[in-house]
mmCIF file of C-alpha atoms in Angstrom:
data_model
loop_
_atom_site.group_PDB
_atom_site.id
_atom_site.type_symbol
_atom_site.label_atom_id
_atom_site.label_comp_id
_atom_site.label_asym_id
_atom_site.label_seq_id
_atom_site.Cartn_x
_atom_site.Cartn_y
_atom_site.Cartn_z
ATOM 1 C CA MET A 1 0.000 0.000 0.000
ATOM 2 C CA ALA A 2 1.405 3.429 -0.996
ATOM 3 C CA TYR A 3 1.899 6.170 1.575
ATOM 4 C CA ARG A 4 -0.404 8.463 -0.382
ATOM 5 C CA GLU A 5 -3.329 6.201 0.486
ATOM 6 C CA LEU A 6 -2.820 7.148 4.142
ATOM 7 C CA LEU A 7 -3.433 10.804 3.346
ATOM 8 C CA THR A 8 -7.033 10.751 4.541
ATOM 9 C CA ARG A 9 -8.755 13.239 6.827
ATOM 10 C CA PRO A 10 -8.870 10.873 9.846
ATOM 11 C CA VAL A 11 -5.160 10.029 9.591
ATOM 12 C CA LEU A 12 -4.152 13.669 9.076
ATOM 13 C CA THR A 13 -6.295 14.637 12.079
ATOM 14 C CA TRP A 14 -4.542 11.910 14.071
ATOM 15 C CA CYS A 15 -1.167 13.395 13.038
ATOM 16 C CA ALA A 16 -2.200 16.851 14.275
ATOM 17 C CA VAL A 17 -3.479 15.534 17.619
ATOM 18 C CA THR A 18 -0.369 13.371 18.056
ATOM 19 C CA THR A 19 1.932 16.323 17.378
ATOM 20 C CA ALA A 20 0.129 18.409 20.002
ATOM 21 C CA ALA A 21 0.355 15.562 22.522
ATOM 22 C CA ARG A 22 3.956 14.455 21.889
ATOM 23 C CA LEU A 23 5.813 17.715 21.245
ATOM 24 C CA PRO A 24 5.532 18.695 24.950
ATOM 25 C CA VAL A 25 7.039 15.326 25.919
ATOM 26 C CA ALA A 26 9.970 15.846 23.540
ATOM 27 C CA MET A 27 10.565 19.358 24.911
ATOM 28 C CA ALA A 28 10.326 18.404 28.589
ATOM 29 C CA PRO A 29 13.890 17.483 29.715
ATOM 30 C CA LEU A 30 15.569 20.497 28.124
ATOM 31 C CA ALA A 31 12.733 22.820 29.181
ATOM 32 C CA LEU A 32 13.175 21.755 32.808
ATOM 33 C CA VAL A 33 16.894 22.532 32.649
ATOM 34 C CA PHE A 34 16.255 26.007 31.195
ATOM 35 C CA LEU A 35 13.537 26.635 33.797
ATOM 36 C CA VAL A 36 15.981 26.659 36.733
ATOM 37 C CA ARG A 37 19.411 27.172 35.170
ATOM 38 C CA GLU A 38 19.705 30.754 36.509
ATOM 39 C CA ARG A 39 19.088 29.637 40.116
ATOM 40 C CA PRO A 40 22.028 28.630 42.354
ATOM 41 C CA GLY A 41 23.023 25.125 41.356
ATOM 42 C CA GLY A 42 20.588 25.451 38.493
ATOM 43 C CA TYR A 43 22.010 22.832 36.166
ATOM 44 C CA THR A 44 22.109 20.234 38.930
ATOM 45 C CA LEU A 45 18.534 21.070 39.920
ATOM 46 C CA GLY A 46 17.496 20.911 36.263
ATOM 47 C CA ALA A 47 18.975 17.423 35.963
ATOM 48 C CA VAL A 48 17.105 16.350 39.104
ATOM 49 C CA LEU A 49 13.823 17.717 37.753
ATOM 50 C CA ALA A 50 14.380 15.942 34.442
ATOM 51 C CA ALA A 51 15.063 12.720 36.354
ATOM 52 C CA ALA A 52 11.856 13.212 38.379
ATOM 53 C CA TYR A 53 9.940 13.678 35.139
ATOM 54 C CA VAL A 54 11.362 10.435 33.694
ATOM 55 C CA ILE A 55 10.682 8.550 36.940
ATOM 56 C CA GLY A 56 7.053 9.687 36.749
ATOM 57 C CA GLU A 57 6.877 8.277 33.216
ATOM 58 C CA ILE A 58 8.538 4.956 34.054
ATOM 59 C CA VAL A 59 6.421 4.295 37.142
ATOM 60 C CA ALA A 60 3.099 5.352 35.636
ATOM 61 C CA ALA A 61 3.429 3.794 32.167
ATOM 62 C CA PRO A 62 2.595 0.163 33.026
ATOM 63 C CA VAL A 63 0.018 1.135 35.661
ATOM 64 C CA LEU A 64 -1.986 3.479 33.427
ATOM 65 C CA GLY A 65 -1.481 1.311 30.356
ATOM 66 C CA LEU A 66 -3.044 -1.681 32.093
ATOM 67 C CA ARG A 67 -6.076 0.422 33.052
ATOM 68 C CA MET A 68 -6.775 1.691 29.538
ATOM 69 C CA ARG A 69 -9.843 0.055 27.984
ATOM 70 C CA ALA A 70 -9.848 -0.267 24.212
ATOM 71 C CA GLU A 71 -13.485 0.607 23.508
ATOM 72 C CA ARG A 72 -13.497 3.711 25.734
ATOM 73 C CA ALA A 73 -9.937 4.940 25.571
ATOM 74 C CA ARG A 74 -10.834 8.582 24.865
ATOM 75 C CA PRO A 75 -11.819 9.611 28.443
ATOM 76 C CA GLN A 76 -8.674 8.036 29.865
ATOM 77 C CA MET A 77 -6.429 9.729 27.290
ATOM 78 C CA ALA A 78 -8.223 13.043 27.871
ATOM 79 C CA ALA A 79 -7.652 12.761 31.617
ATOM 80 C CA GLY A 80 -3.962 12.023 31.028
ATOM 81 C CA LEU A 81 -3.521 15.037 28.766
ATOM 82 C CA GLY A 82 -5.411 17.192 31.266
ATOM 83 C CA VAL A 83 -3.064 16.167 34.078
ATOM 84 C CA GLY A 84 -0.057 16.765 31.844
ATOM 85 C CA ALA A 85 -1.324 20.202 30.824
ATOM 86 C CA ALA A 86 -1.802 21.113 34.494
ATOM 87 C CA GLY A 87 1.675 19.882 35.415
ATOM 88 C CA PHE A 88 3.460 21.759 32.633
ATOM 89 C CA THR A 89 1.460 24.944 33.181
ATOM 90 C CA GLY A 90 2.155 24.779 36.910
ATOM 91 C CA LEU A 91 5.879 24.465 36.247
ATOM 92 C CA GLY A 92 5.808 27.433 33.879
ATOM 93 C CA LEU A 93 3.968 29.633 36.373
ATOM 94 C CA ALA A 94 5.857 28.531 39.504
ATOM 95 C CA GLN A 95 9.451 28.617 38.293
ATOM 96 C CA GLY A 96 10.601 30.266 41.552
ATOM 97 C CA ALA A 97 8.887 27.696 43.800
ATOM 98 C CA HIS A 98 10.647 25.352 46.213
ATOM 99 C CA PRO A 99 12.469 22.463 44.449
ATOM 100 C CA VAL A 100 10.173 19.919 46.123
ATOM 101 C CA VAL A 101 7.139 21.630 44.577
ATOM 102 C CA LEU A 102 8.820 21.717 41.170
ATOM 103 C CA GLY A 103 9.774 18.051 41.522
ATOM 104 C CA ALA A 104 6.184 17.080 42.344
ATOM 105 C CA LEU A 105 4.901 19.008 39.328
ATOM 106 C CA ALA A 106 7.550 17.358 37.131
ATOM 107 C CA VAL A 107 6.439 13.897 38.289
ATOM 108 C CA LEU A 108 2.824 14.863 37.582
ATOM 109 C CA ALA A 109 3.693 16.171 34.110
ATOM 110 C CA GLY A 110 5.550 12.966 33.293
ATOM 111 C CA ALA A 111 3.086 10.497 34.768
ATOM 112 C CA GLY A 112 -0.244 11.927 33.583
ATOM 113 C CA PRO A 113 -0.011 11.643 29.790
ATOM 114 C CA VAL A 114 2.372 8.679 29.637
ATOM 115 C CA ALA A 115 -0.197 6.195 28.301
ATOM 116 C CA VAL A 116 -1.570 8.603 25.692
ATOM 117 C CA SER A 117 1.171 7.779 23.193
ATOM 118 C CA ALA A 118 0.336 4.073 23.456
ATOM 119 C CA GLY A 119 -3.378 4.754 23.091
ATOM 120 C CA LEU A 120 -2.862 6.923 20.026
ATOM 121 C CA ARG A 121 -0.689 4.251 18.382
ATOM 122 C CA ALA A 122 -3.313 1.576 18.986
ATOM 123 C CA LEU A 123 -5.970 3.953 17.669
ATOM 124 C CA LEU A 124 -3.975 4.611 14.478
ATOM 125 C CA THR A 125 -3.558 0.926 13.652
ATOM 126 C CA ALA A 126 -7.297 0.436 14.147
ATOM 127 C CA MET A 127 -8.108 3.343 11.788
ATOM 128 C CA VAL A 128 -6.360 1.836 8.764
ATOM 129 C CA PRO A 129 -6.816 -1.499 6.954
ATOM 130 C CA GLU A 130 -4.740 -4.413 8.228
ATOM 131 C CA ARG A 131 -2.603 -4.370 5.083
ATOM 132 C CA ALA A 132 -1.642 -0.736 5.788
ATOM 133 C CA VAL A 133 -0.477 -1.177 9.398
ATOM 134 C CA THR A 134 3.241 -1.224 8.511
ATOM 135 C CA GLN A 135 2.926 2.004 6.532
ATOM 136 C CA ALA A 136 0.868 3.609 9.300
ATOM 137 C CA LEU A 137 3.488 2.784 11.927
ATOM 138 C CA SER A 138 6.208 4.014 9.560
ATOM 139 C CA LEU A 139 4.320 7.303 9.222
ATOM 140 C CA GLU A 140 4.079 7.515 13.011
ATOM 141 C CA SER A 141 7.820 6.879 13.311
ATOM 142 C CA MET A 142 8.657 9.632 10.817
ATOM 143 C CA LEU A 143 6.389 12.033 12.679
ATOM 144 C CA THR A 144 7.950 11.084 16.028
ATOM 145 C CA PHE A 145 11.545 11.550 14.876
ATOM 146 C CA GLY A 146 10.606 14.841 13.239
ATOM 147 C CA ILE A 147 9.087 16.061 16.516
ATOM 148 C CA TRP A 148 12.156 15.023 18.493
ATOM 149 C CA ALA A 149 14.433 16.755 15.982
ATOM 150 C CA ALA A 150 12.508 20.054 16.196
ATOM 151 C CA ALA A 151 11.933 20.092 19.969
ATOM 152 C CA PRO A 152 15.424 21.181 21.162
ATOM 153 C CA ALA A 153 15.576 24.201 18.846
ATOM 154 C CA LEU A 154 12.032 25.274 19.762
ATOM 155 C CA THR A 155 12.724 24.900 23.482
ATOM 156 C CA THR A 156 16.009 26.789 23.350
ATOM 157 C CA GLY A 157 14.594 29.618 21.252
ATOM 158 C CA LEU A 158 11.621 30.149 23.553
ATOM 159 C CA ALA A 159 13.621 29.897 26.776
ATOM 160 C CA LEU A 160 16.249 32.407 25.628
ATOM 161 C CA GLY A 161 13.908 34.698 23.722
ATOM 162 C CA ALA A 162 10.721 34.761 25.800
ATOM 163 C CA GLY A 163 11.773 33.566 29.260
ATOM 164 C CA PRO A 164 12.559 30.336 31.159
ATOM 165 C CA GLY A 165 8.915 29.455 31.733
ATOM 166 C CA ALA A 166 7.740 30.059 28.162
ATOM 167 C CA PRO A 167 8.479 26.552 26.829
ATOM 168 C CA LEU A 168 6.539 24.937 29.679
ATOM 169 C CA LEU A 169 3.554 27.236 29.188
ATOM 170 C CA LEU A 170 3.556 26.305 25.495
ATOM 171 C CA GLN A 171 3.747 22.627 26.477
ATOM 172 C CA GLY A 172 0.700 23.017 28.705
ATOM 173 C CA ALA A 173 -1.222 24.780 25.929
ATOM 174 C CA LEU A 174 -0.301 22.105 23.392
ATOM 175 C CA MET A 175 -1.485 19.313 25.672
ATOM 176 C CA ALA A 176 -4.774 21.146 26.209
ATOM 177 C CA LEU A 177 -5.101 21.478 22.429
ATOM 178 C CA GLY A 178 -4.403 17.760 22.016
ATOM 179 C CA LEU A 179 -7.078 17.027 24.631
ATOM 180 C CA ALA A 180 -9.659 18.966 22.620
ATOM 181 C CA GLY A 181 -8.544 17.237 19.428
ATOM 182 C CA LEU A 182 -9.307 13.794 20.842
ATOM 183 C CA TRP A 183 -12.998 14.420 20.123
ATOM 184 C CA LEU A 184 -12.179 14.562 16.404
ATOM 185 C CA LEU A 185 -10.918 10.953 16.587
ATOM 186 C CA PRO A 186 -12.727 7.668 17.296
ATOM 187 C CA ALA A 187 -13.528 7.009 20.938
ATOM 188 C CA GLY A 188 -11.470 3.797 20.952
ATOM 189 C CA TRP A 189 -10.727 0.652 19.003
ATOM 190 C CA ALA A 190 -12.505 -2.664 18.754
ATOM 191 C CA ALA A 191 -11.406 -5.495 21.049
ATOM 192 C CA GLU A 192 -12.779 -8.790 22.220
ATOM 193 C CA ARG A 193 -14.434 -8.888 25.634
ATOM 194 C CA GLN A 194 -12.322 -10.769 28.143
ATOM 195 C CA GLU A 195 -13.839 -12.608 31.036
ATOM 196 C CA LYS A 196 -10.642 -12.413 33.020
ATOM 197 C CA ASP A 197 -7.813 -9.878 33.032
ATOM 198 C CA GLY A 198 -5.362 -12.713 33.739
ATOM 199 C CA ALA A 199 -5.120 -13.709 30.062
ATOM 200 C CA ALA A 200 -4.089 -10.202 29.003
ATOM 201 C CA ARG A 201 -1.612 -9.937 31.872
ATOM 202 C CA ARG A 202 -0.045 -13.278 30.946
ATOM 203 C CA ALA A 203 0.270 -12.145 27.335
ATOM 204 C CA LEU A 204 1.913 -8.888 28.464
ATOM 205 C CA LEU A 205 4.425 -10.725 30.635
ATOM 206 C CA ALA A 206 5.165 -13.296 27.926
ATOM 207 C CA ALA A 207 6.265 -10.481 25.598
ATOM 208 C CA TRP A 208 9.193 -9.563 27.873
ATOM 209 C CA PRO A 209 11.901 -10.215 25.215
ATOM 210 C CA VAL A 210 10.408 -7.394 23.129
ATOM 211 C CA TYR A 211 10.641 -5.019 26.103
ATOM 212 C CA VAL A 212 14.257 -6.036 26.811
ATOM 213 C CA LEU A 213 15.178 -5.453 23.178
ATOM 214 C CA GLY A 214 13.553 -2.026 23.363
ATOM 215 C CA ALA A 215 15.637 -1.185 26.422
ATOM 216 C CA ALA A 216 18.757 -2.357 24.569
ATOM 217 C CA SER A 217 17.986 -0.073 21.641
ATOM 218 C CA LEU A 218 17.503 2.989 23.847
ATOM 219 C CA THR A 219 20.780 2.387 25.682
ATOM 220 C CA LEU A 220 22.409 3.056 22.323
ATOM 221 C CA LEU A 221 20.460 6.278 21.831
ATOM 222 C CA ALA A 222 21.516 7.452 25.292
ATOM 223 C CA LEU A 223 25.148 6.767 24.433
ATOM 224 C CA ALA A 224 24.881 8.700 21.177
ATOM 225 C CA GLU A 225 23.182 11.723 22.759
ATOM 226 C CA LEU A 226 24.793 12.033 26.183
ATOM 227 C CA ILE A 227 28.437 11.198 25.513
ATOM 228 C CA LEU A 228 28.808 12.804 22.092
ATOM 229 C CA PRO A 229 29.873 16.259 23.415
ATOM 230 C CA ALA A 230 32.568 14.699 25.614
ATOM 231 C CA LEU A 231 33.706 12.502 22.706
ATOM 232 C CA LEU A 232 34.038 15.539 20.441
ATOM 233 C CA GLU A 233 36.269 17.218 23.016
ATOM 234 C CA GLN A 234 38.363 14.047 23.267
ATOM 235 C CA ARG A 235 38.798 14.063 19.468
ATOM 236 C CA GLY A 236 39.648 17.776 19.421
ATOM 237 C CA ILE A 237 36.498 18.574 17.422
ATOM 238 C CA GLY A 238 34.447 21.701 18.081
ATOM 239 C CA ILE A 239 31.523 21.136 20.419
ATOM 240 C CA GLY A 240 29.292 22.924 17.919
ATOM 241 C CA TRP A 241 29.324 19.773 15.790
ATOM 242 C CA ALA A 242 27.116 17.988 18.349
ATOM 243 C CA GLY A 243 23.890 19.537 17.052
ATOM 244 C CA PRO A 244 24.419 18.770 13.340
ATOM 245 C CA LEU A 245 25.639 15.246 14.111
ATOM 246 C CA LEU A 246 22.569 14.424 16.205
ATOM 247 C CA ALA A 247 20.373 16.017 13.535
ATOM 248 C CA GLY A 248 21.983 13.610 11.073
ATOM 249 C CA PHE A 249 20.981 10.732 13.361
ATOM 250 C CA SER A 250 17.370 11.978 13.396
ATOM 251 C CA LEU A 251 17.296 12.462 9.629
ATOM 252 C CA GLY A 252 18.684 8.957 9.182
ATOM 253 C CA SER A 253 15.858 7.683 11.393
ATOM 254 C CA VAL A 254 13.240 9.486 9.297
ATOM 255 C CA ALA A 255 14.739 7.943 6.147
ATOM 256 C CA GLY A 256 14.807 4.497 7.773
ATOM 257 C CA SER A 257 11.138 4.789 8.744
ATOM 258 C CA PHE A 258 10.176 5.753 5.195
ATOM 259 C CA LEU A 259 12.202 2.969 3.571
ATOM 260 C CA TYR A 260 10.881 0.268 5.888
ATOM 261 C CA GLY A 261 7.319 1.314 5.124
ATOM 262 C CA LEU A 262 7.783 0.933 1.362
ATOM 263 C CA ARG A 263 6.998 -2.769 1.835
ATOM 264 C CA SER A 264 4.156 -4.293 3.794
ATOM 265 C CA SER A 265 6.394 -7.145 4.957
ATOM 266 C CA TRP A 266 10.090 -7.989 4.968
ATOM 267 C CA PRO A 267 11.787 -11.404 4.950
ATOM 268 C CA GLY A 268 12.056 -13.247 8.248
ATOM 269 C CA PRO A 269 10.108 -13.194 11.531
ATOM 270 C CA LEU A 270 9.670 -9.802 13.156
ATOM 271 C CA PRO A 271 11.711 -10.687 16.298
ATOM 272 C CA ALA A 272 14.623 -11.794 14.099
ATOM 273 C CA GLN A 273 14.399 -8.585 12.059
ATOM 274 C CA SER A 274 14.448 -6.513 15.223
ATOM 275 C CA LEU A 275 17.462 -8.377 16.646
ATOM 276 C CA LEU A 276 19.465 -7.907 13.462
ATOM 277 C CA LEU A 277 18.570 -4.229 13.218
ATOM 278 C CA VAL A 278 19.542 -3.548 16.842
ATOM 279 C CA LEU A 279 22.864 -5.293 16.213
ATOM 280 C CA GLY A 280 23.344 -2.992 13.216
ATOM 281 C CA VAL A 281 22.642 0.070 15.392
ATOM 282 C CA THR A 282 25.123 -1.328 17.932
ATOM 283 C CA ALA A 283 27.787 -1.549 15.246
ATOM 284 C CA GLY A 284 27.094 2.040 14.199
ATOM 285 C CA VAL A 285 27.434 3.364 17.756
ATOM 286 C CA ALA A 286 30.620 1.331 18.261
ATOM 287 C CA LEU A 287 32.039 2.988 15.138
ATOM 288 C CA VAL A 288 31.252 6.378 16.684
ATOM 289 C CA ALA A 289 33.635 5.477 19.519
ATOM 290 C CA LEU A 290 36.391 4.396 17.114
ATOM 291 C CA LEU A 291 36.300 6.712 14.101
ATOM 292 C CA PRO A 292 38.087 10.111 13.997
ATOM 293 C CA GLY A 293 36.803 13.252 12.328
ATOM 294 C CA PRO A 294 33.327 14.804 12.203
ATOM 295 C CA LEU A 295 32.460 13.437 8.765
ATOM 296 C CA ALA A 296 33.222 9.854 9.788
ATOM 297 C CA LEU A 297 31.246 10.330 13.014
ATOM 298 C CA GLY A 298 28.361 11.798 11.030
ATOM 299 C CA ALA A 299 28.313 8.811 8.659
ATOM 300 C CA ALA A 300 28.315 6.346 11.586
ATOM 301 C CA LEU A 301 25.496 8.199 13.360
ATOM 302 C CA ALA A 302 23.444 8.461 10.171
ATOM 303 C CA LEU A 303 23.848 4.695 9.662
ATOM 304 C CA ALA A 304 22.790 4.045 13.254
ATOM 305 C CA GLY A 305 19.757 6.291 12.807
ATOM 306 C CA LEU A 306 18.846 4.625 9.512
ATOM 307 C CA LEU A 307 18.606 1.267 11.310
ATOM 308 C CA GLN A 308 17.207 2.566 14.626
ATOM 309 C CA ALA A 309 13.825 3.507 13.189
ATOM 310 C CA PRO A 310 13.138 0.098 11.543
ATOM 311 C CA ALA A 311 14.290 -1.572 14.764
ATOM 312 C CA MET A 312 11.639 0.405 16.642
ATOM 313 C CA LEU A 313 9.013 -0.381 14.007
ATOM 314 C CA THR A 314 9.656 -4.120 14.086
ATOM 315 C CA ARG A 315 9.390 -4.111 17.896
ATOM 316 C CA ASN A 316 6.009 -2.388 17.699
ATOM 317 C CA LEU A 317 4.815 -4.774 14.994
ATOM 318 C CA ALA A 318 6.042 -7.802 16.972
ATOM 319 C CA LEU A 319 4.243 -6.554 20.065
ATOM 320 C CA ARG A 320 1.058 -5.999 18.086
ATOM 321 C CA GLN A 321 1.362 -9.548 16.735
ATOM 322 C CA ALA A 322 1.823 -11.029 20.199
ATOM 323 C CA LEU A 323 -0.961 -9.211 22.067
ATOM 324 C CA PRO A 324 -4.752 -9.100 21.790
ATOM 325 C CA PRO A 325 -6.218 -5.661 20.921
ATOM 326 C CA SER A 326 -7.458 -5.184 24.481
ATOM 327 C CA ALA A 327 -3.858 -5.337 25.752
ATOM 328 C CA LEU A 328 -2.171 -3.240 23.050
ATOM 329 C CA ALA A 329 -2.166 0.057 24.943
ATOM 330 C CA ALA A 330 -0.779 -1.688 28.024
ATOM 331 C CA GLY A 331 1.897 -3.398 25.920
ATOM 332 C CA TYR A 332 2.980 -0.162 24.277
ATOM 333 C CA SER A 333 3.046 1.520 27.697
ATOM 334 C CA MET A 334 5.221 -1.242 29.150
ATOM 335 C CA MET A 335 7.518 -0.847 26.159
ATOM 336 C CA TYR A 336 7.676 2.884 26.907
ATOM 337 C CA ALA A 337 8.668 2.164 30.495
ATOM 338 C CA ALA A 338 11.280 -0.373 29.405
ATOM 339 C CA VAL A 339 12.951 1.916 26.886
ATOM 340 C CA GLY A 340 12.887 4.784 29.387
ATOM 341 C CA ALA A 341 14.588 2.567 31.940
ATOM 342 C CA GLY A 342 17.173 1.523 29.343
ATOM 343 C CA TYR A 343 17.900 5.150 28.478
ATOM 344 C CA ALA A 344 18.222 6.128 32.128
ATOM 345 C CA ALA A 345 20.409 3.127 33.003
ATOM 346 C CA SER A 346 22.754 3.712 30.098
ATOM 347 C CA GLY A 347 23.004 7.442 30.808
ATOM 348 C CA THR A 348 23.770 6.795 34.466
ATOM 349 C CA LEU A 349 26.384 4.157 33.621
ATOM 350 C CA ALA A 350 28.042 6.361 31.037
ATOM 351 C CA GLY A 351 28.052 9.399 33.324
ATOM 352 C CA GLY A 352 29.704 7.399 36.094
ATOM 353 C CA LEU A 353 32.276 5.883 33.764
ATOM 354 C CA LEU A 354 33.293 9.288 32.382
ATOM 355 C CA ARG A 355 34.915 10.014 35.753
ATOM 356 C CA PHE A 356 37.347 7.153 35.244
ATOM 357 C CA VAL A 357 37.677 6.401 31.526
ATOM 358 C CA ALA A 358 37.782 8.247 28.213
ATOM 359 C CA PRO A 359 34.464 8.982 26.450
ATOM 360 C CA SER A 360 35.242 6.467 23.695
ATOM 361 C CA THR A 361 35.782 3.748 26.313
ATOM 362 C CA ALA A 362 32.541 4.695 28.064
ATOM 363 C CA ILE A 363 30.670 4.264 24.779
ATOM 364 C CA LEU A 364 32.200 0.826 24.248
ATOM 365 C CA CYS A 365 31.188 -0.189 27.786
ATOM 366 C CA GLY A 366 27.643 0.889 26.963
ATOM 367 C CA VAL A 367 27.809 -1.157 23.765
ATOM 368 C CA ALA A 368 28.798 -4.183 25.871
ATOM 369 C CA LEU A 369 25.742 -3.605 28.083
ATOM 370 C CA THR A 370 23.573 -3.440 24.978
ATOM 371 C CA LEU A 371 24.955 -6.746 23.713
ATOM 372 C CA LEU A 372 24.104 -8.379 27.051
ATOM 373 C CA LEU A 373 20.512 -7.148 26.770
ATOM 374 C CA VAL A 374 20.295 -8.285 23.138
ATOM 375 C CA THR A 375 21.556 -11.732 24.125
ATOM 376 C CA ALA A 376 18.963 -11.981 26.898
ATOM 377 C CA ALA A 377 16.206 -10.928 24.478
ATOM 378 C CA ALA A 378 17.366 -13.435 21.843
ATOM 379 C CA LEU A 379 17.439 -16.307 24.342
ATOM 380 C CA GLY A 380 14.013 -15.324 25.669
ATOM 381 C CA GLU A 381 12.525 -15.147 22.183
ATOM 382 C CA ARG A 382 14.032 -18.542 21.292
ATOM 383 C CA ARG A 383 12.455 -20.082 24.378
ATOM 384 C CA LEU A 384 9.078 -18.514 23.603
ATOM 385 C CA ALA A 385 9.266 -19.799 20.018
ATOM 386 C CA ARG A 386 9.915 -23.333 21.293
ATOM 387 C CA ASN A 387 6.961 -23.033 23.677
ATOM 388 C CA ARG A 388 4.706 -21.846 20.861
ATOM 389 C CA GLU A 389 5.791 -24.734 18.651
ATOM 390 C CA GLY A 390 5.180 -27.193 21.472
ATOM 391 C CA GLY A 391 1.786 -25.693 22.204
ATOM 392 C CA ALA A 392 0.800 -25.906 18.540
ATOM 393 C CA SER A 393 1.322 -29.673 18.574
ATOM 394 C CA ARG A 394 -0.886 -30.288 21.632
ATOM 395 C CA PRO A 395 -4.667 -30.532 21.340
ATOM 396 C CA GLY A 396 -6.880 -27.937 22.941
ATOM 397 C CA GLU A 397 -4.444 -25.046 22.412
ATOM 398 C CA GLU A 398 -6.481 -23.291 19.744
ATOM 399 C CA GLY A 399 -8.567 -20.169 20.244
ATOM 400 C CA GLU A 400 -12.241 -20.122 19.578
ATOM 401 C CA ASP A 401 -11.638 -19.062 16.019
ATOM 402 C CA GLY A 402 -9.477 -22.092 15.299
ATOM 403 C CA GLY A 403 -6.244 -20.105 15.221
ATOM 404 C CA HIS A 404 -3.522 -20.265 17.849
ATOM 405 C CA ALA A 405 -4.285 -18.426 21.039
ATOM 406 C CA GLY A 406 -2.938 -14.907 21.048
ATOM 407 C CA GLY A 407 -2.245 -14.996 17.300
ATOM 408 C CA ARG A 408 -3.106 -12.061 15.073
ATOM 409 C CA THR A 409 -5.696 -13.977 13.054
ATOM 410 C CA GLY A 410 -9.123 -13.709 14.638
ATOM 411 C CA ARG A 411 -7.535 -12.092 17.714
ATOM 412 C CA LYS A 412 -9.478 -14.259 20.194
ATOM 413 C CA VAL A 413 -7.854 -15.230 23.438
ATOM 414 C CA ARG A 414 -8.348 -18.724 24.776
ATOM 415 C CA ARG A 415 -10.447 -18.523 27.924
#
């Protein structure tokens, strides 16, 4: 299916609502740093506030995701965006408040809307025909990477030009706009009624290799973003190259999303595709630690970005294949928590290592951590595949539709 067939009013409306909901999330860490940077110890406080924001996301993602109901997702997403809008607006208006107050507002801003992204993704895949799901998720990926590429410049320009609280006030307004836009979209997506929540919870837990692989992928992104300035100084390259190099990574990701979506399916099982792509991203980040010169670094980062987006897409597709529709939002939310934890763990490890080793060595240590996570995910997926094969050979393992329980066809869960 061609991308132009996605250019319908419902999908374009979804893009507008998603931009309003996700741009504040992309702006948040840098906006929190700018909010307090002029106070004593401002940069340290900014880092703490950003950490509080991420902790709010990580803790709330699985909890709120599990509570989201497919057929009536709109009220829950609206409540999340409302809480996020209140948190961001409060931060923008109370920039001189006590750090504990700012920290509480940061947690609120991170936790409230954390399941909205998952709900919007599930809503998008329900709005398009089954044959167009890959292209729809590719479109979402391009939109996401474009938002994350634009957010730093927008945040910096507003903070320096209009005041430290201006980005956060804009973030609150955007989330309120996204809340209003939800009523232009369907109220939810179709899902089978489940007699027990246990089946969905078991399916969510069984998909743990996908979450681990997501965490592995985001450790690489943390390495690329957080250690790059120190690496440039080690190489004797101007620190001003950091922005263009990371922009090259984002542009590579946009290109990778577009190219992957040119086909509805690619050879091999989705978990195998994802593993290979993450290994390719790992190789690209390892080259960043080894290659001299800004052009060579730019080529390595662009290659890593080109593969990072399809790796993310195949994880989302694999998760969608493994879960019933009623559990999709929860699965995407758990993925969000896992990748956030991977980013935070890698950033913490790298920051600690920089006190003792060179930036290039810190990157290679992070690559080693990624390979450990990839190995764990591969072993877990192999075990799950053996279990599925064994279950297929035993009688009584089929769903009510005659397909395998939890499979994509028919989407009925064995009771």
